[in-house]
PDB file of C-alpha atoms in Angstrom:
ATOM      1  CA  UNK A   1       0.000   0.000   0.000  1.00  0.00           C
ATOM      2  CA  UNK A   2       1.445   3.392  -1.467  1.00  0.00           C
ATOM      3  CA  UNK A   3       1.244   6.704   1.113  1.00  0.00           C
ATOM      4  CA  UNK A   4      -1.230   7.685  -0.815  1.00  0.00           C
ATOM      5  CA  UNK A   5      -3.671   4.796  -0.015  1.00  0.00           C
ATOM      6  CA  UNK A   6      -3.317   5.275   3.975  1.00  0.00           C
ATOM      7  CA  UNK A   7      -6.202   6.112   5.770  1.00  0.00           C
ATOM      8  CA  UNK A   8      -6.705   7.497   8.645  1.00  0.00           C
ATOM      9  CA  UNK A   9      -9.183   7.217  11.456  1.00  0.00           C
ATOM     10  CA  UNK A  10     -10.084  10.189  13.095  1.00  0.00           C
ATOM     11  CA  UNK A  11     -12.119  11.794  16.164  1.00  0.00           C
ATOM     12  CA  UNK A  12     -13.756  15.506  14.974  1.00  0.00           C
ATOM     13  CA  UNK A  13     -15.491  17.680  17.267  1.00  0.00           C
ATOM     14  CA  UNK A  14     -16.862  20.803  15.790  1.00  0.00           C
ATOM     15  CA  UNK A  15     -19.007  23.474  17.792  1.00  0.00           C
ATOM     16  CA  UNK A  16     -21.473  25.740  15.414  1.00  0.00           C
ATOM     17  CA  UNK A  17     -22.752  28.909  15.932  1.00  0.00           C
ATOM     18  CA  UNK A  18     -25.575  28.608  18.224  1.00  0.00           C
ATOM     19  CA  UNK A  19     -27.302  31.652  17.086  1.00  0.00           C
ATOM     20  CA  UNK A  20     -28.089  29.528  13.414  1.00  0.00           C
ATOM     21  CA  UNK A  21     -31.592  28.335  12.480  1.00  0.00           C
ATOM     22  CA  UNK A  22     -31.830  24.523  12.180  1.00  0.00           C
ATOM     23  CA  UNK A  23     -31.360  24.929   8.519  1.00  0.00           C
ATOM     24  CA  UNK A  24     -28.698  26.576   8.445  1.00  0.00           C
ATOM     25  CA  UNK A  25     -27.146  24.750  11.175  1.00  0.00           C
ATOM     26  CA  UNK A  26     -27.508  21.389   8.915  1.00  0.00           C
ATOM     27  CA  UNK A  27     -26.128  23.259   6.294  1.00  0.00           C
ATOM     28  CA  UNK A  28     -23.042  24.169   7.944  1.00  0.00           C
ATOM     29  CA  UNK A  29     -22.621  20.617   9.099  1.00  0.00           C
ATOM     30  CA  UNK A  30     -23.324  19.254   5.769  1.00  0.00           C
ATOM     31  CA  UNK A  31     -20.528  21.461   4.804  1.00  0.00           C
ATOM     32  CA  UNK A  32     -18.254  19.665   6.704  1.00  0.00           C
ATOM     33  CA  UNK A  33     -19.237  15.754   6.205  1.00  0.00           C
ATOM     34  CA  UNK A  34     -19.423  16.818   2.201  1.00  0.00           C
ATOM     35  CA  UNK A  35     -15.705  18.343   2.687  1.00  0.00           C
ATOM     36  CA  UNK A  36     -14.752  14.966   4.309  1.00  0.00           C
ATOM     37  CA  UNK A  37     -16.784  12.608   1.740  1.00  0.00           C
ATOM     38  CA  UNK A  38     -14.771  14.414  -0.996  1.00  0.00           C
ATOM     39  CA  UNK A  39     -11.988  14.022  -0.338  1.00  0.00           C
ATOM     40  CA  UNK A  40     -12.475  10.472  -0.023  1.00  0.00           C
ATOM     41  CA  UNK A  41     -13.298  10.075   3.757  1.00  0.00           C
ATOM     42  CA  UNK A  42     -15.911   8.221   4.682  1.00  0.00           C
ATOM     43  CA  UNK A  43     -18.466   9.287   7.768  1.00  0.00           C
ATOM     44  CA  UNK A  44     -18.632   5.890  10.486  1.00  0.00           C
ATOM     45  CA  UNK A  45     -20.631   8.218  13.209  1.00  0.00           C
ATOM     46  CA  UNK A  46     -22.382  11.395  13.975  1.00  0.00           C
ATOM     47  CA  UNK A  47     -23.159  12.126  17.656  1.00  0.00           C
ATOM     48  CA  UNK A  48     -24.999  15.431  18.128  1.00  0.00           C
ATOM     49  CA  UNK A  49     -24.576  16.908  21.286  1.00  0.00           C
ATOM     50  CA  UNK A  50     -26.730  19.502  21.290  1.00  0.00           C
ATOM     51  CA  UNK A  51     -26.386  23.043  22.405  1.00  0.00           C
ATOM     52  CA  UNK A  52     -23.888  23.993  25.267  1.00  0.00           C
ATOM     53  CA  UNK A  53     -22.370  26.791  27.135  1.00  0.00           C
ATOM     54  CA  UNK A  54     -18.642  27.329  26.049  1.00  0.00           C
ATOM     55  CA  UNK A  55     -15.841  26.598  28.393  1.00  0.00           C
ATOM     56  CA  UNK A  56     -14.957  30.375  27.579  1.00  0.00           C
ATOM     57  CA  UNK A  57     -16.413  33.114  25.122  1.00  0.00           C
ATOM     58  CA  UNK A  58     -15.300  32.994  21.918  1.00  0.00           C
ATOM     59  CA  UNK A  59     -15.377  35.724  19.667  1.00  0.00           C
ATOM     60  CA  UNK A  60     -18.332  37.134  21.674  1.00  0.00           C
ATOM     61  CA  UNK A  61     -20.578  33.857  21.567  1.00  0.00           C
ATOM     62  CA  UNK A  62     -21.074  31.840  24.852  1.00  0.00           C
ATOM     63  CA  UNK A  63     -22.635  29.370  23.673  1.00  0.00           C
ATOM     64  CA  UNK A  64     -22.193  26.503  20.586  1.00  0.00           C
ATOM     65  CA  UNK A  65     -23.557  23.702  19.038  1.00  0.00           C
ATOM     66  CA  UNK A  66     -21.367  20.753  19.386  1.00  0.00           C
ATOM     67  CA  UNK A  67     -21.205  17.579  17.200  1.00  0.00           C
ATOM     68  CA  UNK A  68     -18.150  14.699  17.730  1.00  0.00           C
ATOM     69  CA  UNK A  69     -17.922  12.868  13.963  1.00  0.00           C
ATOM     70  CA  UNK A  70     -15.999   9.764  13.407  1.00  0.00           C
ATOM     71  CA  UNK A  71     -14.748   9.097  10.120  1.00  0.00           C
ATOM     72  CA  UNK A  72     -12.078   7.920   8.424  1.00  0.00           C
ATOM     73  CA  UNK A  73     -10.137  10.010   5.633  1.00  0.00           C
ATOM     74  CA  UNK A  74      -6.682   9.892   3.158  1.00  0.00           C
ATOM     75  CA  UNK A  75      -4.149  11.208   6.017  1.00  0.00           C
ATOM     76  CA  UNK A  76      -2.602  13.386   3.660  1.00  0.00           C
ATOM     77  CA  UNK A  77      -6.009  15.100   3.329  1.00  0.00           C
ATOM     78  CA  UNK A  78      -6.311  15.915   7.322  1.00  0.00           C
ATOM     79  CA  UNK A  79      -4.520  19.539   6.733  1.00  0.00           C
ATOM     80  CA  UNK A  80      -6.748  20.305   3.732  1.00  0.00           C
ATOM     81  CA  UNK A  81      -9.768  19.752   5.724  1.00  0.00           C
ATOM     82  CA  UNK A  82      -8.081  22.028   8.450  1.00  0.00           C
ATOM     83  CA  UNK A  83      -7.377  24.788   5.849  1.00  0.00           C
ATOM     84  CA  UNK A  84     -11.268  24.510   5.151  1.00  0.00           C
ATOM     85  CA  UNK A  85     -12.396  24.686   8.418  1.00  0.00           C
ATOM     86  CA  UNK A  86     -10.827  27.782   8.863  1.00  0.00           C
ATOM     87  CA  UNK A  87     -12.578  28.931   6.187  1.00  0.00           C
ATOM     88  CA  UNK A  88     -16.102  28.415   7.666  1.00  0.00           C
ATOM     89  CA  UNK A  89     -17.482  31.255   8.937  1.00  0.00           C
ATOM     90  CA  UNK A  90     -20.069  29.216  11.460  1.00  0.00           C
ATOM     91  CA  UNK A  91     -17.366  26.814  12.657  1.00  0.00           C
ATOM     92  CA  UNK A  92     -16.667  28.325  15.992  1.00  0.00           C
ATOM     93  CA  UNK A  93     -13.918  25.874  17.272  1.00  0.00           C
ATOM     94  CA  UNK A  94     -12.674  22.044  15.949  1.00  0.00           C
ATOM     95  CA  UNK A  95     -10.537  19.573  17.006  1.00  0.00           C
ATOM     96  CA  UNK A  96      -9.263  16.612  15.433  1.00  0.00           C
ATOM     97  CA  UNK A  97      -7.476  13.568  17.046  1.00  0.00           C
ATOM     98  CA  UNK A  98      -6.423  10.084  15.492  1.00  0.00           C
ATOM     99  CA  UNK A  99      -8.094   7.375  17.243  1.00  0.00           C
ATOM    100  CA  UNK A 100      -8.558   3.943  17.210  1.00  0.00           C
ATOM    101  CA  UNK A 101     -11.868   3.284  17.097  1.00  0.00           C
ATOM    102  CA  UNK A 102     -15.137   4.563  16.717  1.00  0.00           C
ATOM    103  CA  UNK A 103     -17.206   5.114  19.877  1.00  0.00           C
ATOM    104  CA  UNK A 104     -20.694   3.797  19.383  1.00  0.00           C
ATOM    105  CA  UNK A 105     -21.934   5.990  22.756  1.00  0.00           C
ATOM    106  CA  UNK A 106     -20.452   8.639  24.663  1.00  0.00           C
ATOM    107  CA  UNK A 107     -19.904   8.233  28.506  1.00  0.00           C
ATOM    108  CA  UNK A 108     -18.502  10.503  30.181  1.00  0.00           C
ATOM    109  CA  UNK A 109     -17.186   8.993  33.947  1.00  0.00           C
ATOM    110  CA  UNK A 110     -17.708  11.276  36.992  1.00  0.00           C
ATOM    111  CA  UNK A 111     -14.970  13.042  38.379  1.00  0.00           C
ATOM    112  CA  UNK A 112     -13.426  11.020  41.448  1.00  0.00           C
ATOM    113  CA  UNK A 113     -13.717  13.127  44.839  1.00  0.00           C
ATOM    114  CA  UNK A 114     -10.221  12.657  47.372  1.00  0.00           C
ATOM    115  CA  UNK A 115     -11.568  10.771  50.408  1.00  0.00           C
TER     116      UNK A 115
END
């Protein structure tokens, strides 16, 4: 298998504008699975998380819309996608990690209190 042939799979989380309409929230999202699809990722799982307050403001917004995406893509694609992402004018914050597989739920433990 040539470099060009390895794939990648990777953990996304975007947060959206939360002040968007539901359309045009799915249209910024679409935005970003279409961006993956073509370049020849494929989408393995969505997990919309809904509207939250931000850690911190961010550009005067305190709250987003957060979505974690699992999909797998041509690593030498990944900074593309970045460059794209920066790009998107509803695309508050992303982050994107390699992983090793795809989570089918999210659970998050509780913190452990010192006794």
């Amino acid at each position: 298998m040539n470099k060009k042939e390895r794939k990648g799979l990777y953990e996304g989380m975007y947060i959206l504008s939360a002040t968007l309409s539901d359309d045009s929230r799915k249209k910024a999202f679409d935005k970003i699975t279409e961006g993956i699809s073509q370049k020849g990722g494929e989408i393995h799982k969505i997990h919309e998380q809904g509207r939250r307050k931000l850690a911190y403001e961010i550009d005067g917004k305190r709250e987003g819309y957060y979505y974690i995406l699992y999909f797998t893509v041509p690593t030498q694609t990944i900074l593309e996608l970045w460059k794209e992402y920066h790009l998107h004018e509803d695309l508050i914050r992303f982050l994107t990690l390699r992983t090793e597989k795809v989570l089918e739920t999210l659970e998050f433990q509780p913190l452990k209190t010192q006794g």
